[in-house]
Amino acid sequence: MRRADVLVADFDTEIVVLVPDQRKAHRLDAGLSLVFTACDGQTSVSDLIEEIRIGTGDSVAATEAWLADCLRQLDALAVFENPVD
């Protein structure tokens, strides 16, 4: 789940997040923005995978790999409450 103290500015398909304790802003592309927005504590991983898979036409395995990469990238930006395992 994303951190409550991360500030978010939404620009159509991209999001800019500001991580206060790091005093850094990060521009998220459309894919990272989608995943970041879905990390709301309510959207399940399986629902997100299915939504992305339907939208892209990719296989479940390819979608899972892409999502895992996105989560690693977002985790490196310190936007989650708990680190991704």
PDB file of C-alpha atoms in Angstrom:
ATOM      1  CA  MET A   1       0.000   0.000   0.000  1.00  0.00           C
ATOM      2  CA  ARG A   2       1.248   3.471  -0.818  1.00  0.00           C
ATOM      3  CA  ARG A   3       2.323   5.786   1.993  1.00  0.00           C
ATOM      4  CA  ALA A   4      -0.208   8.350   3.177  1.00  0.00           C
ATOM      5  CA  ASP A   5       2.421  11.110   3.454  1.00  0.00           C
ATOM      6  CA  VAL A   6       3.494  10.915  -0.190  1.00  0.00           C
ATOM      7  CA  LEU A   7       2.177  13.947  -2.047  1.00  0.00           C
ATOM      8  CA  VAL A   8       0.673  13.317  -5.474  1.00  0.00           C
ATOM      9  CA  ALA A   9       0.153  15.615  -8.462  1.00  0.00           C
ATOM     10  CA  ASP A  10      -1.879  14.074 -11.285  1.00  0.00           C
ATOM     11  CA  PHE A  11      -1.163  15.147 -14.882  1.00  0.00           C
ATOM     12  CA  ASP A  12      -3.501  13.129 -17.134  1.00  0.00           C
ATOM     13  CA  THR A  13      -1.598   9.870 -17.735  1.00  0.00           C
ATOM     14  CA  GLU A  14       1.391  10.664 -15.518  1.00  0.00           C
ATOM     15  CA  ILE A  15       1.748  11.260 -11.810  1.00  0.00           C
ATOM     16  CA  VAL A  16       4.431  13.150  -9.935  1.00  0.00           C
ATOM     17  CA  VAL A  17       5.009  11.960  -6.378  1.00  0.00           C
ATOM     18  CA  LEU A  18       6.900  13.824  -3.682  1.00  0.00           C
ATOM     19  CA  VAL A  19       8.451  11.733  -0.934  1.00  0.00           C
ATOM     20  CA  PRO A  20       8.685  14.223   1.962  1.00  0.00           C
ATOM     21  CA  ASP A  21      11.398  12.584   4.058  1.00  0.00           C
ATOM     22  CA  GLN A  22      13.655  12.337   0.989  1.00  0.00           C
ATOM     23  CA  ARG A  23      12.653  15.733  -0.415  1.00  0.00           C
ATOM     24  CA  LYS A  24      12.551  14.154  -3.851  1.00  0.00           C
ATOM     25  CA  ALA A  25       9.957  14.269  -6.590  1.00  0.00           C
ATOM     26  CA  HIS A  26       9.563  11.396  -9.045  1.00  0.00           C
ATOM     27  CA  ARG A  27       7.684  11.434 -12.354  1.00  0.00           C
ATOM     28  CA  LEU A  28       5.829   8.185 -12.916  1.00  0.00           C
ATOM     29  CA  ASP A  29       5.026   7.133 -16.473  1.00  0.00           C
ATOM     30  CA  ALA A  30       1.580   5.815 -17.390  1.00  0.00           C
ATOM     31  CA  GLY A  31       2.351   2.237 -16.304  1.00  0.00           C
ATOM     32  CA  LEU A  32       3.872   3.167 -12.959  1.00  0.00           C
ATOM     33  CA  SER A  33       1.039   5.649 -12.402  1.00  0.00           C
ATOM     34  CA  LEU A  34      -1.527   2.908 -12.959  1.00  0.00           C
ATOM     35  CA  VAL A  35       0.193   0.572 -10.500  1.00  0.00           C
ATOM     36  CA  PHE A  36       0.808   3.315  -7.909  1.00  0.00           C
ATOM     37  CA  THR A  37      -2.854   4.351  -8.031  1.00  0.00           C
ATOM     38  CA  ALA A  38      -3.972   0.725  -7.657  1.00  0.00           C
ATOM     39  CA  CYS A  39      -1.883   0.294  -4.496  1.00  0.00           C
ATOM     40  CA  ASP A  40      -4.750   1.655  -2.431  1.00  0.00           C
ATOM     41  CA  GLY A  41      -5.119  -1.174   0.059  1.00  0.00           C
ATOM     42  CA  GLN A  42      -8.344  -2.305  -1.623  1.00  0.00           C
ATOM     43  CA  THR A  43      -7.371  -3.475  -5.119  1.00  0.00           C
ATOM     44  CA  SER A  44      -6.154  -7.059  -5.103  1.00  0.00           C
ATOM     45  CA  VAL A  45      -3.095  -8.108  -7.065  1.00  0.00           C
ATOM     46  CA  SER A  46      -5.154 -10.654  -8.990  1.00  0.00           C
ATOM     47  CA  ASP A  47      -7.711  -7.988  -9.977  1.00  0.00           C
ATOM     48  CA  LEU A  48      -4.928  -5.664 -11.102  1.00  0.00           C
ATOM     49  CA  ILE A  49      -3.238  -8.405 -13.126  1.00  0.00           C
ATOM     50  CA  GLU A  50      -6.527  -9.237 -14.830  1.00  0.00           C
ATOM     51  CA  GLU A  51      -7.267  -5.577 -15.611  1.00  0.00           C
ATOM     52  CA  ILE A  52      -3.806  -5.062 -17.112  1.00  0.00           C
ATOM     53  CA  ARG A  53      -3.901  -8.365 -18.987  1.00  0.00           C
ATOM     54  CA  ILE A  54      -7.229  -7.517 -20.595  1.00  0.00           C
ATOM     55  CA  GLY A  55      -6.030  -4.021 -21.502  1.00  0.00           C
ATOM     56  CA  THR A  56      -2.768  -5.174 -23.051  1.00  0.00           C
ATOM     57  CA  GLY A  57      -3.679  -8.605 -24.368  1.00  0.00           C
ATOM     58  CA  ASP A  58      -0.512  -9.996 -22.770  1.00  0.00           C
ATOM     59  CA  SER A  59      -0.326 -13.381 -21.089  1.00  0.00           C
ATOM     60  CA  VAL A  60      -0.786 -13.725 -17.338  1.00  0.00           C
ATOM     61  CA  ALA A  61       2.920 -14.601 -16.959  1.00  0.00           C
ATOM     62  CA  ALA A  62       4.036 -11.525 -18.921  1.00  0.00           C
ATOM     63  CA  THR A  63       1.657  -9.314 -16.952  1.00  0.00           C
ATOM     64  CA  GLU A  64       2.876 -10.724 -13.632  1.00  0.00           C
ATOM     65  CA  ALA A  65       6.504 -10.100 -14.632  1.00  0.00           C
ATOM     66  CA  TRP A  66       5.716  -6.546 -15.744  1.00  0.00           C
ATOM     67  CA  LEU A  67       3.794  -5.838 -12.529  1.00  0.00           C
ATOM     68  CA  ALA A  68       6.607  -7.250 -10.374  1.00  0.00           C
ATOM     69  CA  ASP A  69       9.060  -4.935 -12.153  1.00  0.00           C
ATOM     70  CA  CYS A  70       6.778  -1.940 -11.580  1.00  0.00           C
ATOM     71  CA  LEU A  71       6.426  -2.784  -7.890  1.00  0.00           C
ATOM     72  CA  ARG A  72      10.227  -3.052  -7.534  1.00  0.00           C
ATOM     73  CA  GLN A  73      10.644   0.349  -9.174  1.00  0.00           C
ATOM     74  CA  LEU A  74       8.041   1.961  -6.949  1.00  0.00           C
ATOM     75  CA  ASP A  75       9.508   0.299  -3.876  1.00  0.00           C
ATOM     76  CA  ALA A  76      12.912   1.778  -4.738  1.00  0.00           C
ATOM     77  CA  LEU A  77      11.263   5.218  -4.694  1.00  0.00           C
ATOM     78  CA  ALA A  78      10.090   4.581  -1.092  1.00  0.00           C
ATOM     79  CA  VAL A  79       6.414   5.265  -1.840  1.00  0.00           C
ATOM     80  CA  PHE A  80       5.081   2.183  -0.007  1.00  0.00           C
ATOM     81  CA  GLU A  81       4.244   1.789   3.669  1.00  0.00           C
ATOM     82  CA  ASN A  82       5.962  -1.593   3.780  1.00  0.00           C
ATOM     83  CA  PRO A  83       8.774  -2.658   1.474  1.00  0.00           C
ATOM     84  CA  VAL A  84       7.859  -5.099  -1.285  1.00  0.00           C
ATOM     85  CA  ASP A  85       9.158  -8.625  -0.691  1.00  0.00           C
TER      86      ASP A  85
END
